[in-house]
Amino acid sequence: MSKPPTTVKRKRHTNSKLGCANCKRKKIRCDESLPSCKNCLKGKKDTCSYLSLSSDEIEKIKLTHSLRNSQNKLLNSNYRLPATNVQTRAEDSVPSGSYKKPRVLNHAPSGSVLEFRFELADLPIVIPSITYPPLQYNNLSMQDFTNEFEVINDFDSDEYTAGTPTESSKKNILPNGFEHQISFNVINTRAFKRVNSAHAVTTTPVVSDYSLHLFIGKNTLLDYMSDSLMENISVLGLSLAVQTLGEVIHLNYLKSKPGSLKENTDKKLIQRLDNRVKNSFNKCYDVLQAQVEGIKQKKCINYKSNEAGNDLELVAYAGNFLTFTSILMKQGVKRHSKTLELPLLAYNTYANLQETIPSKTLSVVSLLKKNLQYNVISVNVPSYNPQFLFEIESNLRSLEFIFTTESLFKTRTDASIHCEFETLKSQYSALMKFLKDKVLSIVFALRDETSLSVYPIDALFDVLQTWHAMCPPEALVHKSRLSSTFYDESVFLRDLSTTLYTYYSAIAAALDAVFPACKYLFSLSFILPVSQCYSDKETLTVSKYNPYTRSFFSHKIDVFLQRHIIYASRLYAFFKRRFVFYHNNIKWSNYYDNVTLQDNRLKSRKLFNVTEVAIKSFNTTLIRPEHYPIRDKSVDLSNGVNNYISFTREDDPLVKNLYARNIETLNIFDESSILQFDYETMLLLKDYRSFDDESEVSREVLSVKDIRDHYEDRFAILGESSRNWVE
């Protein structure tokens, strides 16, 4: 049987109304591409009619294409446009055992609102009907303006102008201005109360967070001080201490201003503030001392509940403010040690009174029991080899050519940018002078590792007070403002300031490692309470290809500054982790009653069962496991003070063997080498990164006796060492 001939079905063609004239004449499909369709381009004989269209006709074709594409996207996404008039559909009756179709209400669209409906009616779920309200737009039209092209607003209505301003206030109103009365609520002191952080996390994963170094615990001393200030600001001793501290901060700021920016009023104000601060300090000291003596002489029976404790707590707070003020004033170690006695005197008096008057323990005393732990163990931390400090000074000196460029920021710049650069230049000079005169001149010349403080206590205090009096506030928290007019100049200034202030933070951590006894003797370290503003990638990344810097320097300044930031950040992160390892792994018990200690109070108390390889050059040394402290199992701890303290961090042999086979080298300032820097850990990817580098608050709280013994030991040390000190 012969098969019927197969017929080829011709593909259905729909004419395009927008097609070009040639395609319509040839009866072929036009792709409607602009400026010429593809069929005409292929033919090369006929000129496409699109080329002779007007701009309005071309815009019409483009608009049609846009609408068509939008419709195709909706269809491909299984959307269905709503019907123009859909009536309510009642439920269908269905036999038992099967589900019922929900009753769907479809409302006609209101106004210009477009309603979309998903095809879910056949699913066995009940879908509520949702009606979308119409969208309203209040646009300004030409009728909303007066002939003078001023906006007609509601303030001109009779309802608003019912309460007309007085004649005197009308005179002060600017042209076309209006009067609007506002009221302020009375300040609520409870709004400034600290938040209860009983459930707060007790670890600090952020590398740049040194808050536990300042004061360990879930709550900080400043939190308690803020509560006390809001409630007792009228108390003479406390208010005077806060006022004196504020004045000395202002005084140091004026003194640190560059000479070229100081005005005659600044010089007069410095002289007035200098005399005022001295008088206020002496007055505050006398007031606090008299308050403590008065409480001691008062009979205990005259106190009600916690009245004695509250009075002494205020004295302790004010004494802490006064202690820091004496450092900023550079009054000398002998006067500072006397100021330190005020908090101790208040604490001992309170402890004695509590034995007579049973009362609830003050919150600040509970805070001291939990948070004085690192102060107590800091004298047991070994002093770090100071050789690397010379490298820091050398690296900083390599930046000198930037600050000594005469024409930098002097022409075609804003006055504020020039002033900011002069301030930055002054801060750089002060840091270099501090390192040269106060630090590098003593780190080896006066070093004695057999003594308690490794360095003479008066020399330590001189370095400490010079550092805190010199340190600029921008090193704590700084956000540069970029100028829209002089954008390139302000960006370069931001990168330069970030470089300098990163060095300030790194030097603070380094000095605390070299002089750990400062925390024990003076309740203050070199660490700055930075707000982590120099820890994010955006801040630590230098902008590249800045036209302003390229016009002044042939050298690649952006690459140069970036490597300085990496060097300083890495050094900071290393000493931060070293601090964490000592804080988390020192096992301490009260040794103050030990006879050996009492006979040799000024002898070294550093840990002996710990070993660490000191880094002498951070420029060329990759950080390895042996650079962090680990327990030395070969040391016998049965001698003297070391019988009460020990180091517990163990070494990981697998990790040590892994890095022992690593022979990679490093040279941070070699621009031909590639630096892979991790901004989260602030270390190079080649550096060793441990997993136990988060601060913990797991040690048992100190007892009242521990705190009292610590204070008495500290003042015995200061008293024994102060015989040759100059007032």
GROMACS .gro file of N, CA and C in nm, residues 594-679:
model
  258
  594ASN      N    1   5.350   3.536  10.236
  594ASN     CA    2   5.474   3.460  10.224
  594ASN      C    3   5.591   3.539  10.281
  595VAL      N    4   5.672   3.472  10.362
  595VAL     CA    5   5.784   3.539  10.428
  595VAL      C    6   5.887   3.585  10.326
  596THR      N    7   5.908   3.504  10.222
  596THR     CA    8   6.006   3.540  10.119
  596THR      C    9   5.968   3.671  10.051
  597LEU      N   10   5.838   3.690  10.027
  597LEU     CA   11   5.792   3.813   9.964
  597LEU      C   12   5.817   3.933  10.053
  598GLN      N   13   5.786   3.921  10.180
  598GLN     CA   14   5.800   4.034  10.271
  598GLN      C   15   5.946   4.076  10.287
  599ASP      N   16   6.036   3.980  10.278
  599ASP     CA   17   6.179   4.012  10.290
  599ASP      C   18   6.237   4.065  10.159
  600ASN      N   19   6.176   4.028  10.045
  600ASN     CA   20   6.228   4.068   9.914
  600ASN      C   21   6.115   4.128   9.830
  601ARG      N   22   6.056   4.232   9.882
  601ARG     CA   23   5.938   4.289   9.817
  601ARG      C   24   5.970   4.350   9.681
  602LEU      N   25   6.091   4.398   9.662
  602LEU     CA   26   6.128   4.463   9.537
  602LEU      C   27   6.195   4.368   9.437
  603LYS      N   28   6.201   4.238   9.470
  603LYS     CA   29   6.259   4.141   9.378
  603LYS      C   30   6.157   4.097   9.274
  604SER      N   31   6.207   4.042   9.165
  604SER     CA   32   6.122   4.001   9.053
  604SER      C   33   6.022   3.893   9.095
  605ARG      N   34   5.899   3.905   9.043
  605ARG     CA   35   5.795   3.805   9.068
  605ARG      C   36   5.744   3.745   8.937
  606LYS      N   37   5.822   3.755   8.833
  606LYS     CA   38   5.775   3.708   8.703
  606LYS      C   39   5.763   3.556   8.702
  607LEU      N   40   5.680   3.506   8.612
  607LEU     CA   41   5.661   3.363   8.596
  607LEU      C   42   5.790   3.298   8.546
  608PHE      N   43   5.821   3.181   8.604
  608PHE     CA   44   5.940   3.110   8.559
  608PHE      C   45   5.908   2.990   8.471
  609ASN      N   46   5.786   2.938   8.482
  609ASN     CA   47   5.753   2.819   8.402
  609ASN      C   48   5.688   2.856   8.270
  610VAL      N   49   5.737   2.961   8.207
  610VAL     CA   50   5.684   3.005   8.078
  610VAL      C   51   5.801   3.033   7.985
  611THR      N   52   5.783   3.001   7.860
  611THR     CA   53   5.886   3.026   7.760
  611THR      C   54   5.823   3.086   7.635
  612GLU      N   55   5.891   3.181   7.575
  612GLU     CA   56   5.847   3.244   7.451
  612GLU      C   57   5.969   3.301   7.380
  613VAL      N   58   5.971   3.290   7.249
  613VAL     CA   59   6.081   3.344   7.169
  613VAL      C   60   6.044   3.485   7.128
  614ALA      N   61   6.121   3.582   7.175
  614ALA     CA   62   6.090   3.723   7.147
  614ALA      C   63   6.118   3.756   7.001
  615ILE      N   64   6.029   3.834   6.942
  615ILE     CA   65   6.047   3.882   6.805
  615ILE      C   66   6.123   4.015   6.811
  616LYS      N   67   6.237   4.020   6.746
  616LYS     CA   68   6.317   4.141   6.747
  616LYS      C   69   6.294   4.229   6.624
  617SER      N   70   6.236   4.169   6.519
  617SER     CA   71   6.206   4.245   6.397
  617SER      C   72   6.074   4.194   6.341
  618PHE      N   73   5.971   4.277   6.349
  618PHE     CA   74   5.842   4.241   6.291
  618PHE      C   75   5.840   4.267   6.141
  619ASN      N   76   5.941   4.338   6.090
  619ASN     CA   77   5.950   4.360   5.945
  619ASN      C   78   5.979   4.231   5.870
  620THR      N   79   6.063   4.148   5.930
  620THR     CA   80   6.116   4.032   5.857
  620THR      C   81   6.086   3.899   5.924
  621THR      N   82   6.000   3.896   6.025
  621THR     CA   83   5.973   3.773   6.098
  621THR      C   84   5.827   3.733   6.085
  622LEU      N   85   5.803   3.612   6.038
  622LEU     CA   86   5.668   3.556   6.037
  622LEU      C   87   5.636   3.503   6.176
  623ILE      N   88   5.515   3.527   6.222
  623ILE     CA   89   5.474   3.485   6.357
  623ILE      C   90   5.453   3.334   6.357
  624ARG      N   91   5.516   3.267   6.453
  624ARG     CA   92   5.509   3.123   6.465
  624ARG      C   93   5.463   3.084   6.606
  625PRO      N   94   5.425   2.959   6.629
  625PRO     CA   95   5.373   2.919   6.762
  625PRO      C   96   5.470   2.948   6.875
  626GLU      N   97   5.600   2.933   6.852
  626GLU     CA   98   5.697   2.954   6.960
  626GLU      C   99   5.709   3.100   7.002
  627HIS      N  100   5.653   3.192   6.924
  627HIS     CA  101   5.658   3.333   6.961
  627HIS      C  102   5.555   3.370   7.067
  628TYR      N  103   5.457   3.283   7.090
  628TYR     CA  104   5.358   3.306   7.195
  628TYR      C  105   5.397   3.227   7.320
  629PRO      N  106   5.357   3.271   7.438
  629PRO     CA  107   5.399   3.203   7.562
  629PRO      C  108   5.336   3.065   7.576
  630ILE      N  109   5.418   2.967   7.619
  630ILE     CA  110   5.371   2.832   7.649
  630ILE      C  111   5.436   2.787   7.780
  631ARG      N  112   5.381   2.684   7.839
  631ARG     CA  113   5.431   2.635   7.968
  631ARG      C  114   5.562   2.560   7.949
  632ASP      N  115   5.657   2.591   8.037
  632ASP     CA  116   5.786   2.522   8.038
  632ASP      C  117   5.780   2.414   8.146
  633LYS      N  118   5.776   2.289   8.104
  633LYS     CA  119   5.758   2.177   8.198
  633LYS      C  120   5.885   2.144   8.275
  634SER      N  121   5.997   2.197   8.235
  634SER     CA  122   6.123   2.162   8.300
  634SER      C  123   6.154   2.248   8.422
  635VAL      N  124   6.070   2.346   8.453
  635VAL     CA  125   6.099   2.439   8.563
  635VAL      C  126   6.031   2.392   8.690
  636ASP      N  127   6.104   2.397   8.802
  636ASP     CA  128   6.051   2.361   8.934
  636ASP      C  129   5.991   2.486   8.998
  637LEU      N  130   5.865   2.475   9.044
  637LEU     CA  131   5.794   2.592   9.100
  637LEU      C  132   5.791   2.591   9.252
  638SER      N  133   5.880   2.525   9.317
  638SER     CA  134   5.875   2.514   9.462
  638SER      C  135   5.961   2.619   9.531
  639ASN      N  136   5.979   2.733   9.469
  639ASN     CA  137   6.062   2.836   9.531
  639ASN      C  138   5.984   2.966   9.545
  640GLY      N  139   5.970   3.015   9.665
  640GLY     CA  140   5.915   3.147   9.692
  640GLY      C  141   5.778   3.171   9.633
  641VAL      N  142   5.763   3.290   9.569
  641VAL     CA  143   5.636   3.336   9.516
  641VAL      C  144   5.586   3.245   9.405
  642ASN      N  145   5.677   3.188   9.327
  642ASN     CA  146   5.636   3.106   9.214
  642ASN      C  147   5.568   2.977   9.256
  643ASN      N  148   5.566   2.949   9.384
  643ASN     CA  149   5.488   2.836   9.433
  643ASN      C  150   5.339   2.866   9.431
  644TYR      N  151   5.301   2.994   9.417
  644TYR     CA  152   5.161   3.036   9.420
  644TYR      C  153   5.107   3.073   9.282
  645ILE      N  154   5.195   3.093   9.187
  645ILE     CA  155   5.151   3.131   9.052
  645ILE      C  156   5.216   3.038   8.950
  646SER      N  157   5.145   3.009   8.844
  646SER     CA  158   5.199   2.923   8.738
  646SER      C  159   5.127   2.953   8.608
  647PHE      N  160   5.191   2.911   8.500
  647PHE     CA  161   5.134   2.930   8.365
  647PHE      C  162   5.089   2.795   8.313
  648THR      N  163   4.971   2.789   8.252
  648THR     CA  164   4.909   2.660   8.219
  648THR      C  165   4.891   2.635   8.070
  649ARG      N  166   4.925   2.729   7.983
  649ARG     CA  167   4.899   2.709   7.839
  649ARG      C  168   4.997   2.607   7.782
  650GLU      N  169   4.941   2.501   7.720
  650GLU     CA  170   5.022   2.393   7.666
  650GLU      C  171   5.052   2.417   7.518
  651ASP      N  172   5.159   2.355   7.474
  651ASP     CA  173   5.198   2.363   7.334
  651ASP      C  174   5.131   2.251   7.256
  652ASP      N  175   5.099   2.278   7.130
  652ASP     CA  176   5.041   2.178   7.041
  652ASP      C  177   5.152   2.125   6.950
  653PRO      N  178   5.199   2.001   6.973
  653PRO     CA  179   5.312   1.950   6.893
  653PRO      C  180   5.283   1.943   6.744
  654LEU      N  181   5.158   1.909   6.709
  654LEU     CA  182   5.124   1.897   6.567
  654LEU      C  183   5.137   2.031   6.496
  655VAL      N  184   5.085   2.135   6.561
  655VAL     CA  185   5.093   2.268   6.502
  655VAL      C  186   5.238   2.314   6.495
  656LYS      N  187   5.314   2.286   6.600
  656LYS     CA  188   5.453   2.328   6.602
  656LYS      C  189   5.533   2.260   6.492
  657ASN      N  190   5.510   2.131   6.471
  657ASN     CA  191   5.580   2.059   6.364
  657ASN      C  192   5.539   2.109   6.226
  658LEU      N  193   5.411   2.147   6.215
  658LEU     CA  194   5.363   2.197   6.087
  658LEU      C  195   5.435   2.324   6.046
  659TYR      N  196   5.451   2.417   6.142
  659TYR     CA  197   5.517   2.543   6.111
  659TYR      C  198   5.669   2.530   6.112
  660ALA      N  199   5.721   2.424   6.173
  660ALA     CA  200   5.867   2.405   6.176
  660ALA      C  201   5.921   2.377   6.037
  661ARG      N  202   5.839   2.317   5.951
  661ARG     CA  203   5.882   2.286   5.815
  661ARG      C  204   5.862   2.404   5.720
  662ASN      N  205   5.805   2.512   5.771
  662ASN     CA  206   5.777   2.629   5.688
  662ASN      C  207   5.901   2.719   5.685
  663ILE      N  208   5.957   2.737   5.567
  663ILE     CA  209   6.081   2.817   5.555
  663ILE      C  210   6.055   2.946   5.478
  664GLU      N  211   5.931   2.992   5.477
  664GLU     CA  212   5.898   3.115   5.406
  664GLU      C  213   5.964   3.235   5.473
  665THR      N  214   5.995   3.334   5.395
  665THR     CA  215   6.057   3.456   5.445
  665THR      C  216   5.961   3.574   5.431
  666LEU      N  217   5.998   3.685   5.492
  666LEU     CA  218   5.911   3.802   5.492
  666LEU      C  219   5.995   3.929   5.488
  667ASN      N  220   5.946   4.026   5.414
  667ASN     CA  221   6.001   4.161   5.416
  667ASN      C  222   5.885   4.255   5.384
  668ILE      N  223   5.826   4.312   5.488
  668ILE     CA  224   5.702   4.388   5.471
  668ILE      C  225   5.720   4.507   5.377
  669PHE      N  226   5.833   4.574   5.385
  669PHE     CA  227   5.851   4.697   5.307
  669PHE      C  228   5.922   4.674   5.174
  670ASP      N  229   5.931   4.548   5.133
  670ASP     CA  230   5.979   4.517   4.999
  670ASP      C  231   5.860   4.520   4.905
  671GLU      N  232   5.851   4.623   4.823
  671GLU     CA  233   5.733   4.642   4.739
  671GLU      C  234   5.719   4.536   4.630
  672SER      N  235   5.824   4.460   4.606
  672SER     CA  236   5.813   4.353   4.507
  672SER      C  237   5.746   4.228   4.565
  673SER      N  238   5.735   4.222   4.699
  673SER     CA  239   5.669   4.107   4.762
  673SER      C  240   5.520   4.135   4.779
  674ILE      N  241   5.442   4.030   4.775
  674ILE     CA  242   5.296   4.040   4.788
  674ILE      C  243   5.258   4.009   4.932
  675LEU      N  244   5.183   4.099   4.994
  675LEU     CA  245   5.136   4.079   5.131
  675LEU      C  246   4.989   4.040   5.130
  676GLN      N  247   4.959   3.925   5.186
  676GLN     CA  248   4.820   3.880   5.198
  676GLN      C  249   4.777   3.904   5.342
  677PHE      N  250   4.702   4.010   5.362
  677PHE     CA  251   4.665   4.055   5.497
  677PHE      C  252   4.519   4.023   5.525
  678ASP      N  253   4.494   3.960   5.641
  678ASP     CA  254   4.359   3.927   5.682
  678ASP      C  255   4.310   4.038   5.776
  679TYR      N  256   4.212   4.115   5.732
  679TYR     CA  257   4.167   4.230   5.811
  679TYR      C  258   4.088   4.188   5.934
   0.00000   0.00000   0.00000
